[in-house]
CSV table of C-alpha atoms and ligand atoms in Angstrom, one decimal:
chain,number,residue,atom,x,y,z
L,1,MET,CA,272.1,247.1,15.0
L,2,ASP,CA,275.2,247.2,17.1
L,3,TYR,CA,274.4,249.6,20.2
L,4,ASP,CA,277.9,249.6,21.5
L,5,LEU,CA,279.1,253.2,20.6
L,6,GLY,CA,282.6,252.0,20.9
L,7,GLU,CA,286.0,253.5,22.3
L,8,GLY,CA,285.8,256.5,20.4
L,9,ALA,CA,282.5,257.4,22.3
L,10,ALA,CA,284.1,256.5,25.6
L,11,MET,CA,287.0,258.9,24.9
L,12,LEU,CA,284.5,261.7,23.9
L,13,ARG,CA,282.7,261.1,27.1
L,14,LEU,CA,285.9,261.5,29.1
L,15,ARG,CA,286.8,264.6,27.2
L,16,LEU,CA,283.3,266.2,27.8
L,17,ARG,CA,283.4,265.3,31.6
L,18,GLU,CA,286.8,266.9,31.9
L,19,LEU,CA,285.6,270.1,30.1
L,20,MET,CA,282.6,270.2,32.4
L,21,GLY,CA,284.5,269.5,35.5
L,22,ALA,CA,286.9,272.4,34.7
L,23,HIS,CA,284.5,274.9,33.5
L,24,LEU,CA,281.2,274.5,35.5
L,25,PRO,CA,280.8,275.7,39.1
L,26,ASP,CA,280.4,273.1,41.6
L,27,GLY,CA,276.7,272.4,42.1
L,28,PHE,CA,275.6,273.6,38.8
L,29,LEU,CA,272.1,272.9,38.2
L,30,GLY,CA,271.4,274.0,34.8
L,31,ALA,CA,270.8,277.5,33.1
L,32,PHE,CA,267.2,278.2,34.4
L,33,THR,CA,267.7,279.0,38.1
L,34,ASP,CA,267.1,282.0,39.9
L,35,ASP,CA,270.8,282.9,39.8
L,36,PRO,CA,271.6,284.8,36.5
L,37,ARG,CA,275.2,283.6,36.8
L,38,ASP,CA,273.9,280.1,35.8
L,39,LEU,CA,272.8,281.5,32.5
L,40,GLU,CA,276.1,283.3,32.1
L,41,THR,CA,278.0,280.1,32.7
L,42,THR,CA,276.1,278.3,29.9
L,43,GLN,CA,276.8,281.0,27.5
L,44,ALA,CA,280.5,280.9,28.3
L,45,PHE,CA,280.6,276.9,28.1
L,46,CYS,CA,278.8,277.0,24.7
L,47,LYS,CA,281.5,279.3,23.3
L,48,LEU,CA,284.1,277.0,24.9
L,49,LEU,CA,282.4,274.0,23.1
L,50,ALA,CA,282.2,275.8,19.9
L,51,ASP,CA,285.9,276.7,19.9
L,52,GLU,CA,286.7,273.0,20.6
L,53,GLY,CA,284.6,272.1,17.7
L,54,LEU,CA,282.0,270.3,19.9
L,55,LEU,CA,279.0,272.5,20.0
L,56,ALA,CA,277.8,271.5,16.6
L,57,LEU,CA,279.6,268.3,16.6
L,58,ALA,CA,277.8,266.4,13.8
L,59,TRP,CA,277.2,269.5,11.5
L,60,PRO,CA,279.3,269.7,8.4
L,61,LYS,CA,282.3,271.7,8.6
L,62,SER,CA,281.1,274.0,5.9
L,63,HIS,CA,278.4,275.1,8.2
L,64,GLY,CA,280.8,275.6,11.2
L,65,GLY,CA,280.2,272.2,12.6
L,66,GLY,CA,282.6,269.6,13.9
L,67,GLY,CA,282.1,267.1,10.8
L,68,GLY,CA,281.3,264.3,13.3
L,69,SER,CA,278.7,261.5,13.2
L,70,VAL,CA,275.3,261.5,14.5
L,71,TRP,CA,276.4,259.0,17.0
L,72,GLU,CA,279.1,261.5,18.5
L,73,GLN,CA,276.3,264.1,18.7
L,74,THR,CA,274.4,261.4,20.5
L,75,VAL,CA,277.0,261.0,23.1
L,76,LEU,CA,277.4,264.7,23.4
L,77,ARG,CA,273.7,265.0,24.0
L,78,GLU,CA,273.6,262.4,26.7
L,79,GLU,CA,276.8,263.9,28.5
L,80,MET,CA,275.0,267.3,28.4
L,81,TRP,CA,271.7,266.3,29.9
L,82,ALA,CA,273.4,264.0,32.3
L,83,HIS,CA,275.0,267.0,33.7
L,84,HIS,CA,272.3,269.5,33.9
L,85,GLU,CA,272.5,270.6,30.2
L,86,PRO,CA,275.1,273.3,30.4
L,87,ARG,CA,274.2,274.3,26.8
L,88,GLY,CA,271.2,276.1,28.3
L,89,PRO,CA,269.0,277.3,25.4
L,90,GLN,CA,271.6,276.5,22.7
L,91,TYR,CA,270.4,272.7,22.6
L,92,MET,CA,267.4,274.0,20.6
L,93,GLY,CA,269.5,275.6,17.9
L,94,ILE,CA,271.7,272.7,17.6
L,95,ASN,CA,269.2,270.0,17.9
L,96,TRP,CA,266.4,271.3,15.3
L,97,VAL,CA,266.6,274.7,14.2
L,98,GLY,CA,270.2,274.2,12.5
L,99,PRO,CA,269.0,270.8,10.8
L,100,ALA,CA,265.7,272.2,9.6
L,101,ILE,CA,267.6,275.3,7.9
L,102,MET,CA,270.0,272.8,6.4
L,103,ARG,CA,267.2,270.7,4.9
L,104,TYR,CA,264.8,273.6,3.9
L,105,GLY,CA,266.7,276.8,4.0
L,106,THR,CA,267.9,278.7,1.1
L,107,GLN,CA,271.7,279.3,0.6
L,108,ALA,CA,271.3,282.8,1.9
L,109,GLN,CA,269.6,281.5,5.2
L,110,LYS,CA,272.2,278.7,5.6
L,111,ASP,CA,274.9,281.4,5.1
L,112,GLN,CA,273.3,283.9,7.6
L,113,HIS,CA,272.3,281.3,10.4
L,114,LEU,CA,274.1,278.3,10.5
L,115,SER,CA,277.6,279.3,11.5
L,116,ALA,CA,276.2,281.8,14.1
L,117,ILE,CA,274.2,278.8,15.8
L,118,ALA,CA,277.4,276.7,15.6
L,119,ALA,CA,279.4,279.3,17.2
L,120,GLY,CA,276.9,279.5,20.1
L,121,ASP,CA,276.3,283.3,19.3
L,122,VAL,CA,272.4,283.2,18.9
L,123,VAL,CA,269.5,281.9,20.8
L,124,TRP,CA,266.4,280.6,19.0
L,125,CYS,CA,263.0,280.1,20.1
L,126,GLN,CA,260.3,277.9,18.8
L,127,GLY,CA,257.0,279.9,18.0
L,128,PHE,CA,254.6,276.9,17.4
L,129,SER,CA,252.2,276.5,20.2
L,130,GLU,CA,249.0,279.0,20.6
L,131,PRO,CA,246.3,279.4,23.4
L,132,GLU,CA,244.0,277.5,21.0
L,133,ALA,CA,246.4,275.3,19.2
L,134,GLY,CA,248.7,272.9,21.1
L,135,SER,CA,248.1,269.3,20.2
L,136,ASP,CA,245.9,270.3,17.4
L,137,LEU,CA,248.7,272.7,16.1
L,138,ALA,CA,247.3,272.7,12.6
L,139,SER,CA,244.5,275.0,13.8
L,140,MET,CA,246.7,277.7,14.7
L,141,ARG,CA,245.3,281.3,14.0
L,142,THR,CA,248.6,283.4,13.8
L,143,ARG,CA,248.1,284.6,10.1
L,144,ALA,CA,250.7,286.0,7.6
L,145,THR,CA,248.9,287.9,4.9
L,146,ARG,CA,250.3,289.2,1.7
L,147,ASP,CA,251.4,292.9,2.0
L,148,GLY,CA,253.2,294.4,-1.1
L,149,ASP,CA,256.3,292.5,-1.8
L,150,GLY,CA,256.4,291.1,1.8
L,151,TRP,CA,254.1,289.5,4.6
L,152,LEU,CA,252.2,291.2,7.6
L,153,ILE,CA,251.9,288.8,10.6
L,154,ASN,CA,249.4,289.0,13.5
L,155,GLY,CA,248.6,286.6,16.2
L,156,GLN,CA,249.9,285.3,19.4
L,157,LYS,CA,252.0,282.3,20.5
L,158,ILE,CA,252.3,280.7,23.9
L,159,TRP,CA,254.6,278.6,26.0
L,160,THR,CA,257.5,279.8,24.0
L,161,SER,CA,260.8,278.7,25.8
L,162,TYR,CA,263.5,281.3,25.9
L,163,ALA,CA,261.4,283.9,24.1
L,164,LEU,CA,262.7,286.8,26.1
L,165,MET,CA,266.3,285.9,25.6
L,166,ALA,CA,266.0,284.7,21.9
L,167,ASP,CA,267.5,286.4,19.1
L,168,TRP,CA,265.5,284.8,16.4
L,169,CYS,CA,262.3,282.8,16.2
L,170,VAL,CA,261.0,280.0,14.1
L,171,LEU,CA,257.5,281.2,13.8
L,172,ALA,CA,254.6,279.1,12.3
L,173,THR,CA,251.9,280.8,10.6
L,174,ARG,CA,248.8,280.3,8.4
L,175,THR,CA,249.0,281.7,4.8
L,176,ASP,CA,245.8,280.4,3.5
L,177,SER,CA,242.6,282.6,3.0
L,178,PRO,CA,240.7,283.1,6.1
L,179,ASP,CA,237.7,281.3,5.0
L,180,CYS,CA,239.3,277.9,4.2
L,181,GLY,CA,238.5,276.2,7.5
L,182,PRO,CA,240.6,275.1,10.6
L,183,ARG,CA,243.3,273.2,8.6
L,184,GLY,CA,244.7,275.3,6.0
L,185,LYS,CA,248.3,275.9,4.8
L,186,HIS,CA,251.1,276.9,7.1
L,187,THR,CA,254.2,278.9,6.4
L,188,LEU,CA,257.4,279.1,8.7
L,189,PHE,CA,259.2,282.3,9.0
L,190,LEU,CA,262.7,283.1,10.4
L,191,VAL,CA,262.2,286.4,12.2
L,192,PRO,CA,264.6,288.3,14.6
L,193,MET,CA,262.8,288.9,17.9
L,194,GLU,CA,263.7,292.6,17.9
L,195,ARG,CA,261.5,293.3,14.9
L,196,ALA,CA,258.9,295.9,15.5
L,197,GLY,CA,255.6,294.5,16.5
L,198,ILE,CA,256.9,291.6,18.5
L,199,THR,CA,256.2,291.5,22.4
L,200,ALA,CA,257.2,288.8,24.5
L,201,ARG,CA,256.1,288.4,28.2
L,202,PRO,CA,257.0,285.8,30.8
L,203,VAL,CA,254.5,283.0,32.1
L,204,LYS,CA,255.4,282.4,35.6
L,205,SER,CA,255.6,278.5,36.4
L,206,MET,CA,257.0,276.0,38.6
L,207,LEU,CA,259.8,275.4,35.9
L,208,GLY,CA,261.6,278.7,37.1
L,209,PRO,CA,262.5,281.7,34.8
L,210,HIS,CA,263.0,281.7,31.2
L,211,HIS,CA,261.1,278.6,30.3
L,212,LEU,CA,257.6,279.9,29.4
L,213,ASN,CA,256.5,283.0,27.7
L,214,GLU,CA,253.9,284.4,25.6
L,215,VAL,CA,254.6,286.2,22.4
L,216,PHE,CA,252.4,288.6,20.5
L,217,PHE,CA,252.8,289.5,17.0
L,218,ASP,CA,251.2,293.0,15.9
L,219,ASN,CA,251.5,293.9,12.3
L,220,VAL,CA,255.1,292.2,12.1
L,221,ARG,CA,256.7,292.7,8.8
L,222,ALA,CA,258.4,289.8,7.1
L,223,GLY,CA,260.0,289.3,3.7
L,224,ASP,CA,259.9,286.4,1.3
L,225,ASP,CA,263.6,285.7,2.2
L,226,GLU,CA,262.7,284.9,5.6
L,227,ILE,CA,260.3,282.0,4.6
L,228,LEU,CA,261.8,278.7,5.7
L,229,GLY,CA,260.8,276.1,3.1
L,230,GLU,CA,257.9,276.8,0.7
L,231,VAL,CA,254.8,279.0,1.0
L,232,GLY,CA,252.3,276.7,2.3
L,233,GLY,CA,254.7,274.0,2.9
L,234,GLY,CA,255.2,274.6,6.7
L,235,TRP,CA,253.7,271.3,7.9
L,236,GLN,CA,256.3,269.1,6.5
L,237,VAL,CA,259.1,271.4,8.2
L,238,ILE,CA,257.1,271.6,11.5
L,239,ARG,CA,257.0,267.7,11.5
L,240,ASP,CA,260.6,267.3,10.8
L,241,ALA,CA,261.5,269.8,13.4
L,242,LEU,CA,259.5,268.1,16.1
L,243,ASN,CA,261.1,264.7,15.3
L,244,PHE,CA,264.6,266.3,15.6
L,245,GLU,CA,263.4,268.0,19.0
L,246,ARG,CA,261.8,264.9,20.4
L,247,VAL,CA,265.1,262.7,20.0
L,248,GLY,CA,267.3,265.7,21.2
L,249,ILE,CA,266.1,265.8,24.6
L,250,ALA,CA,268.2,262.9,26.3
L,251,ARG,CA,266.6,263.1,29.7
L,252,TYR,CA,267.2,259.4,30.0
L,253,ALA,CA,270.8,260.2,30.6
L,254,ARG,CA,269.9,262.6,33.4
L,255,CYS,CA,267.7,260.0,35.2
L,256,GLU,CA,270.5,257.4,35.0
L,257,SER,CA,273.1,259.7,36.4
L,258,LEU,CA,270.5,260.6,39.3
L,259,LEU,CA,269.9,257.0,40.1
L,260,LYS,CA,273.6,256.2,40.2
L,261,ARG,CA,274.2,259.3,42.4
L,262,LEU,CA,271.4,258.1,44.7
L,263,ARG,CA,273.1,254.7,45.1
L,264,ALA,CA,276.5,256.2,45.6
L,265,GLU,CA,275.6,258.9,48.1
L,266,MET,CA,273.5,256.5,50.4
L,267,GLY,CA,276.4,254.2,50.7
L,268,SER,CA,275.8,251.7,53.4
L,269,GLU,CA,272.4,253.1,54.1
L,270,TRP,CA,271.3,251.6,50.8
L,271,GLY,CA,270.6,248.3,52.5
L,272,THR,CA,268.2,250.0,55.0
L,273,LEU,CA,266.0,251.2,52.2
L,274,PRO,CA,262.7,249.1,51.9
L,275,GLU,CA,263.3,246.2,49.3
L,276,SER,CA,260.3,247.7,47.4
L,277,ILE,CA,262.3,250.9,46.7
L,278,ARG,CA,265.6,249.0,45.7
L,279,THR,CA,263.4,246.9,43.3
L,280,ARG,CA,262.0,250.1,41.7
L,281,TRP,CA,265.5,251.3,41.4
L,282,ALA,CA,266.5,248.3,39.3
L,283,ARG,CA,263.5,248.3,37.4
L,284,ALA,CA,263.9,252.1,36.7
L,285,LEU,CA,267.5,251.3,35.3
L,286,VAL,CA,266.1,248.7,33.0
L,287,ASP,CA,263.4,251.3,31.8
L,288,LEU,CA,266.2,253.7,31.2
L,289,ARG,CA,268.2,251.4,29.2
L,290,VAL,CA,265.1,250.6,26.9
L,291,ALA,CA,264.5,254.4,26.6
L,292,ARG,CA,268.0,254.7,25.5
L,293,LEU,CA,267.8,252.0,22.9
L,294,LEU,CA,264.7,253.5,21.6
L,295,ALA,CA,266.4,256.9,21.3
L,296,TYR,CA,269.3,255.2,19.5
L,297,ARG,CA,266.7,253.6,17.0
L,298,ALA,CA,265.1,257.0,16.4
L,299,VAL,CA,268.6,258.5,15.7
L,300,ALA,CA,269.3,255.7,13.1
L,301,GLN,CA,265.8,256.1,11.5
L,302,ARG,CA,266.0,259.8,11.4
L,303,ASP,CA,265.8,260.0,7.6
L,304,ASP,CA,263.3,257.6,6.7
L,305,ALA,CA,259.7,257.3,6.8
L,306,ARG,CA,259.4,255.7,10.2
L,307,ALA,CA,261.1,258.7,11.8
L,308,ALA,CA,258.1,260.3,13.5
L,309,PRO,CA,256.8,257.2,15.3
L,310,ALA,CA,260.4,256.1,16.3
L,311,ALA,CA,260.7,259.7,17.7
L,312,SER,CA,257.6,259.4,19.5
L,313,ALA,CA,258.3,256.0,20.9
L,314,ALA,CA,261.6,257.3,22.5
L,315,ARG,CA,260.0,260.3,23.8
L,316,ILE,CA,257.1,258.4,25.4
L,317,ALA,CA,259.7,256.0,27.0
L,318,THR,CA,261.9,258.9,28.3
L,319,THR,CA,259.2,261.1,29.8
L,320,LEU,CA,257.7,258.2,31.7
L,321,CYS,CA,261.2,257.4,33.0
L,322,ASP,CA,261.4,261.0,34.1
L,323,GLN,CA,258.5,260.8,36.1
L,324,LYS,CA,259.1,257.4,37.8
L,325,VAL,CA,262.7,258.4,38.6
L,326,ALA,CA,261.4,261.7,40.2
L,327,GLU,CA,258.8,259.8,42.4
L,328,LEU,CA,261.5,257.3,43.4
L,329,LEU,CA,264.1,259.8,44.4
L,330,PHE,CA,261.5,261.4,46.7
L,331,ASP,CA,260.4,258.0,48.2
L,332,ALA,CA,264.0,257.0,48.7
L,333,LEU,CA,265.3,260.4,50.3
L,334,GLY,CA,261.8,261.6,52.1
L,335,ALA,CA,261.8,265.2,53.0
L,336,SER,CA,265.6,265.8,52.6
L,337,ALA,CA,264.8,265.5,48.7
L,338,LEU,CA,263.6,269.1,49.0
L,339,ASP,CA,266.9,270.5,50.3
L,340,SER,CA,268.9,272.8,48.3
L,341,GLY,CA,272.7,273.7,48.3
L,342,ALA,CA,275.9,272.0,48.2
L,343,ASP,CA,275.3,269.8,51.1
L,344,ALA,CA,271.7,268.6,50.0
L,345,ALA,CA,271.0,265.1,48.6
L,346,LEU,CA,272.1,264.8,45.2
L,347,GLY,CA,273.3,268.4,45.1
L,348,GLY,CA,269.7,269.6,45.4
L,349,ALA,CA,269.1,268.2,42.1
L,350,VAL,CA,265.9,266.2,43.1
L,351,ASP,CA,263.5,269.2,43.3
L,352,ASP,CA,264.8,270.5,40.0
L,353,HIS,CA,264.3,267.0,38.3
L,354,TRP,CA,260.8,266.5,39.9
L,355,ARG,CA,259.5,270.1,38.8
L,356,TYR,CA,260.8,269.5,35.0
L,357,ALA,CA,259.4,265.9,35.1
L,358,GLN,CA,255.8,267.1,35.8
L,359,ALA,CA,255.9,269.0,32.3
L,360,ALA,CA,257.8,266.6,30.5
L,361,THR,CA,254.7,264.6,29.3
L,362,VAL,CA,253.4,267.9,27.9
L,363,ALA,CA,256.3,269.6,26.3
L,364,SER,CA,257.3,268.8,22.7
L,365,GLY,CA,253.7,267.3,22.3
L,366,THR,CA,251.6,265.6,25.0
L,367,ILE,CA,252.1,261.8,25.8
L,368,ASP,CA,248.6,261.1,24.4
L,369,VAL,CA,249.6,262.7,21.1
L,370,GLN,CA,252.8,260.8,21.0
L,371,ARG,CA,251.0,257.6,21.7
L,372,MET,CA,248.5,258.2,18.9
L,373,LEU,CA,251.4,258.7,16.4
L,374,VAL,CA,252.7,255.4,17.4
L,375,ALA,CA,249.3,253.7,17.4
L,376,ARG,CA,248.7,255.0,13.8
L,377,ASP,CA,252.1,253.7,12.6
L,378,VAL,CA,251.3,250.3,14.2
L,379,LEU,CA,247.7,250.0,13.3
L,380,GLY,CA,247.6,252.0,10.3
L,381,GLY,CA,245.0,254.9,9.9
L,382,PRO,CA,244.8,258.5,8.9
S,401,FAD,C1,258.0,273.0,29.4
S,401,FAD,C2,257.3,273.3,28.1
S,401,FAD,C3,258.0,274.0,27.1
S,401,FAD,C4,257.5,274.3,25.9
S,401,FAD,N1,258.0,275.0,25.0
S,401,FAD,C5,257.4,275.2,23.9
S,401,FAD,C6,258.2,276.1,22.9
S,401,FAD,O1,259.2,276.4,22.9
S,401,FAD,N2,257.4,276.4,21.9
S,401,FAD,C7,256.2,276.0,21.4
S,401,FAD,O2,255.5,276.4,20.3
S,401,FAD,N3,255.5,275.3,22.4
S,401,FAD,C8,256.0,274.9,23.6
S,401,FAD,N4,255.5,274.1,24.5
S,401,FAD,C9,254.0,273.7,24.3
S,401,FAD,C10,253.6,272.3,24.0
S,401,FAD,O3,254.2,272.0,22.7
S,401,FAD,C11,252.0,272.3,24.3
S,401,FAD,O4,251.9,272.6,25.6
S,401,FAD,C12,251.6,271.1,23.8
S,401,FAD,O5,251.6,270.7,22.4
S,401,FAD,C13,250.1,270.7,24.3
S,401,FAD,O6,249.4,271.6,23.9
S,401,FAD,P1,248.4,272.4,24.9
S,401,FAD,O7,249.2,272.8,26.1
S,401,FAD,O8,247.5,273.5,24.2
S,401,FAD,O9,247.4,271.2,25.5
S,401,FAD,P2,246.1,270.7,24.7
S,401,FAD,O10,246.6,270.3,23.3
S,401,FAD,O11,245.1,271.6,24.9
S,401,FAD,O12,245.9,269.3,25.4
S,401,FAD,C14,245.3,269.2,26.8
S,401,FAD,C15,245.0,267.7,27.2
S,401,FAD,O13,244.2,267.2,26.1
S,401,FAD,C16,244.9,266.1,25.6
S,401,FAD,N5,244.6,265.9,24.1
S,401,FAD,C17,244.6,266.9,23.2
S,401,FAD,N6,244.3,266.4,22.0
S,401,FAD,C18,243.9,265.1,22.3
S,401,FAD,C19,243.5,264.0,21.2
S,401,FAD,N7,243.2,264.3,19.9
S,401,FAD,N8,243.4,262.9,21.8
S,401,FAD,C20,243.5,262.6,23.1
S,401,FAD,N9,244.1,263.6,24.0
S,401,FAD,C21,244.2,264.7,23.4
S,401,FAD,C22,246.5,266.4,25.8
S,401,FAD,O14,247.2,264.9,25.8
S,401,FAD,C23,246.3,266.9,27.0
S,401,FAD,O15,246.3,266.1,28.1
S,401,FAD,C24,256.0,273.7,25.6
S,401,FAD,C25,255.3,273.2,26.8
S,401,FAD,C26,255.9,273.0,27.9
S,401,FAD,C27,255.1,272.1,29.0
């Protein structure tokens, strides 16, 4: 496989950097800060990307996308993550909600949802994890039961990113009979967050606002037309969704940009750093290139049977880099790594990076679970 993404990719990177340079405020550190203007910036920036045909770059034009290749989408994703993800919560809709609807949705669902996502008009959240079902997602308890010609949903989700700002939720439920044991049949619903019976509450964490929430479903009504895929066929949709999601978070690009900024900002002081730190810097850069290539492999294999282990391998590599780079930045900069504001080292990005890096090996499935998926693929097994 040729990993050089070519001249077109270089031009696209340039165009995206120009757009970000012109439309993001100096010192922008992402959507999820204590300053609500950052969220507004991301919303406006998504509209701009959509107007330029860039938000859903690799989606078919018939769904409001740009008709580009998955490699162009990869470039876009890298540039966004390298510059503090100015798509904010929208990356979720583009990365996996839209593709899952394209693959499993009815024509009516495609018509209703895809162009709204591509236009940056709606925010989605993922209602999968529950208090007793994270890694062991299959044992979720939120239940959808038949009620007349529709469904009644009861249960609780947790760690639901963006739930308080989301317009829609991809909600995973059980639709088997209650006595069929821990692993039954799962069904996904596409429900509006404003539907009666849904309550979202924030969970405070070191990640800052909007990231984590709990969501309660109390006799929530849903129709057959809101089911994504088949009744009882939700597991396949969840697996695909998680694969799309795992490849979609290009944190390796963020890490690489932070390492390069560190080297550039330190200037002549670089030589005064202990050799052990400079060696770790070089090793981290190599590890990041490996993570990038693993992500490219996962993109190339996204439609075949090896998609899941490829996505897990890429995710493991990226999250480990996240943590190594976070530690390295602190060791290189000392206490000044905690400074914030425009004059701070790396524009105050180290603290933000370190906090997310702590959660990275848990979000989208823990690193232990990802390792098991890879091991099963390599060694065989259930
Ligand atoms: C920042 C962030 C954002 C998130 N956003 C969302 C979201 O939007 N929507 C959503 O649905 N979920 C979300 N999650 C939840 C995430 O998917 C779960 O936290 C994750 O799957 C782990 O589940 P858990 O927290 O229940 O931990 P557990 O599954 O209880 O795991 C606890 C520990 O046990 C280990 N472990 C568990 N089972 C095994 C095993 N079989 N073998 C070896 N070790 C094992 C785990 O690796 C972990 O170290 C988010 C999490 C984070 C941190």
